[in-house]
Short mmCIF file of C-alpha atoms in Angstrom, two decimals:
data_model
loop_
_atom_site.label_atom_id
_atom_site.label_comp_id
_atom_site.label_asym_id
_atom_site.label_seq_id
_atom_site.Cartn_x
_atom_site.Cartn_y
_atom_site.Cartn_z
CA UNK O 1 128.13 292.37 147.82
CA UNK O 2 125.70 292.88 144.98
CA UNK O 3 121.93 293.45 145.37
CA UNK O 4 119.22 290.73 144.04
CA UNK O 5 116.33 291.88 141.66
CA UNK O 6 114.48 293.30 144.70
CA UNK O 7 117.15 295.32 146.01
CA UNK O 8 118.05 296.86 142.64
CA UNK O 9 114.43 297.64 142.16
CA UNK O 10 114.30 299.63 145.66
CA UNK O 11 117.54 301.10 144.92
CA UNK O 12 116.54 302.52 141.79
CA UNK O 13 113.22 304.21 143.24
CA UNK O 14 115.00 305.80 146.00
CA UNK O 15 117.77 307.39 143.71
CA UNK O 16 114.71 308.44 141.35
CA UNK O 17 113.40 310.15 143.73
CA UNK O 18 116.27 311.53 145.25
CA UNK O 19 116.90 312.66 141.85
CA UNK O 20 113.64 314.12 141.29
CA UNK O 21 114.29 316.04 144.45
CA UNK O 22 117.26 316.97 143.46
CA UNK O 23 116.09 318.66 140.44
CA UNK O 24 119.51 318.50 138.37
CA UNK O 25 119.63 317.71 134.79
CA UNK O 26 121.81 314.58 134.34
CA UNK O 27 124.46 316.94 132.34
CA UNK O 28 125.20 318.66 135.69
CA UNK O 29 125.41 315.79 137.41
CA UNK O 30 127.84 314.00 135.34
CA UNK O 31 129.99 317.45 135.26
CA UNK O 32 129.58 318.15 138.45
CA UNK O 33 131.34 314.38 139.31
CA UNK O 34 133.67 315.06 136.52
CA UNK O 35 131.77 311.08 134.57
CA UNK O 36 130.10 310.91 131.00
CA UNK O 37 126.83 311.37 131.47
CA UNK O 38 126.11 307.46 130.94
CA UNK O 39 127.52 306.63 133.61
CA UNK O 40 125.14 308.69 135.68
CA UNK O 41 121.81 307.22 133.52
CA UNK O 42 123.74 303.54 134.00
CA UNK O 43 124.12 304.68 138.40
CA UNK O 44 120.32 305.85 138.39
CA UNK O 45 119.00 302.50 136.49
CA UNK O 46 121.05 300.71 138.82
CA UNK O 47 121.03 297.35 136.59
CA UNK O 48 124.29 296.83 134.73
CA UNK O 49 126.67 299.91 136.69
CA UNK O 50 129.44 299.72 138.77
CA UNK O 51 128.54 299.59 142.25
CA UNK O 52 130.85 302.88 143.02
CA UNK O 53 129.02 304.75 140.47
CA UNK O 54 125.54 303.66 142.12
CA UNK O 55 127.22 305.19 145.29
CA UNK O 56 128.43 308.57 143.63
CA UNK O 57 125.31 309.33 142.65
CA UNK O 58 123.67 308.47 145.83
CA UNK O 59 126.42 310.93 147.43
CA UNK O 60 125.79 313.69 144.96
CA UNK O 61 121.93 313.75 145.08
CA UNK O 62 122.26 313.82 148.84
CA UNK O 63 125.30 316.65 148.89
CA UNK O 64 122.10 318.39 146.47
CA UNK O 65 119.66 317.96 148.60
CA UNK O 66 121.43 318.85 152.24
CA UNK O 67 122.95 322.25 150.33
CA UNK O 68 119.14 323.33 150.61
CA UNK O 69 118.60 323.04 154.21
CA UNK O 70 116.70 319.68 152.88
CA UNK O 71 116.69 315.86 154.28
CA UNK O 72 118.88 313.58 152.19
CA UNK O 73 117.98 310.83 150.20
CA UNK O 74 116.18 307.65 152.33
CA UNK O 75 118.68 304.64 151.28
CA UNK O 76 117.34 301.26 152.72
CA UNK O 77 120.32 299.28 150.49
CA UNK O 78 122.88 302.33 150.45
CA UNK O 79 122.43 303.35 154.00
CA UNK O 80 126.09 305.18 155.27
CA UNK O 81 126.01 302.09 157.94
CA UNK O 82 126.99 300.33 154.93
CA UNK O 83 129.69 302.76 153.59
CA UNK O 84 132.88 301.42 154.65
CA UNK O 85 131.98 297.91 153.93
CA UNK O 86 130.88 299.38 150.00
CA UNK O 87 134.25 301.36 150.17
CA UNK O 88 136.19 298.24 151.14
CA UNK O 89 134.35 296.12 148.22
CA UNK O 90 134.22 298.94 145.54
CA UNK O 91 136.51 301.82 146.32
CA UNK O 92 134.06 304.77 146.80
CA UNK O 93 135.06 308.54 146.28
CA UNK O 94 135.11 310.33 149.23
CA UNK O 95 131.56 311.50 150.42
CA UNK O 96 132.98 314.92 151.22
CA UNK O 97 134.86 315.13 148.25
CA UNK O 98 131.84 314.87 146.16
CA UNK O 99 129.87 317.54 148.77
CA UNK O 100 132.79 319.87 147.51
CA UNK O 101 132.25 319.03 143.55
CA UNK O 102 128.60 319.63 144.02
CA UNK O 103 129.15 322.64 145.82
CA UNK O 104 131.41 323.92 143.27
CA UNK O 105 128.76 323.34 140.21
CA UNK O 106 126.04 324.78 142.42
#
């Protein structure tokens, strides 16, 4: 499944957001998920990056945000009723698996 123009523009609000939120540099992010650090700029912009990546970064920013005590990201297209269809289609990392990297660069 890929998301229209619409989609990718809600998409990319949420996770900037989320990201703002978050308040992580990109550098941490990237080592925290063990990517370059394009890969997380490519995931954020949402327009032209692998679907998976989208979803890593989704999965960190939330893992961020719940090791505060604070209410994850809000995901209209990325919502986790949608995660084993997206894991089918794109092979996602495990959600816990990234809680644990996160945790570990915290």
């Amino acid at each position: 499944m890929s998301l229209d123009g619409e989609q990718r523009e809600r998409t990319r609000g949420e996770l900037a957001t989320a990201y703002e939120r978050a308040g992580w540099p990109v550098s941490r992010l990237a080592s925290a998920l063990n990517v370059g650090e394009d890969r997380v700029l490519a995931a954020l912009a949402v327009d032209g990056a692998q679907p998976a990546d989208v979803w890593l970064v989704r999965d960190a920013l939330d893992a961020v945000l719940r090791s505060r005590g604070e209410e994850p990201g809000t995901w209209t297209e990325l919502p986790e009723s949608a995660r084993a269809s997206a894991e089918g289609w794109f092979g996602l990392r495990d959600a816990g698996e990234v809680a644990r990297a996160v945790a570990a660069a915290d």
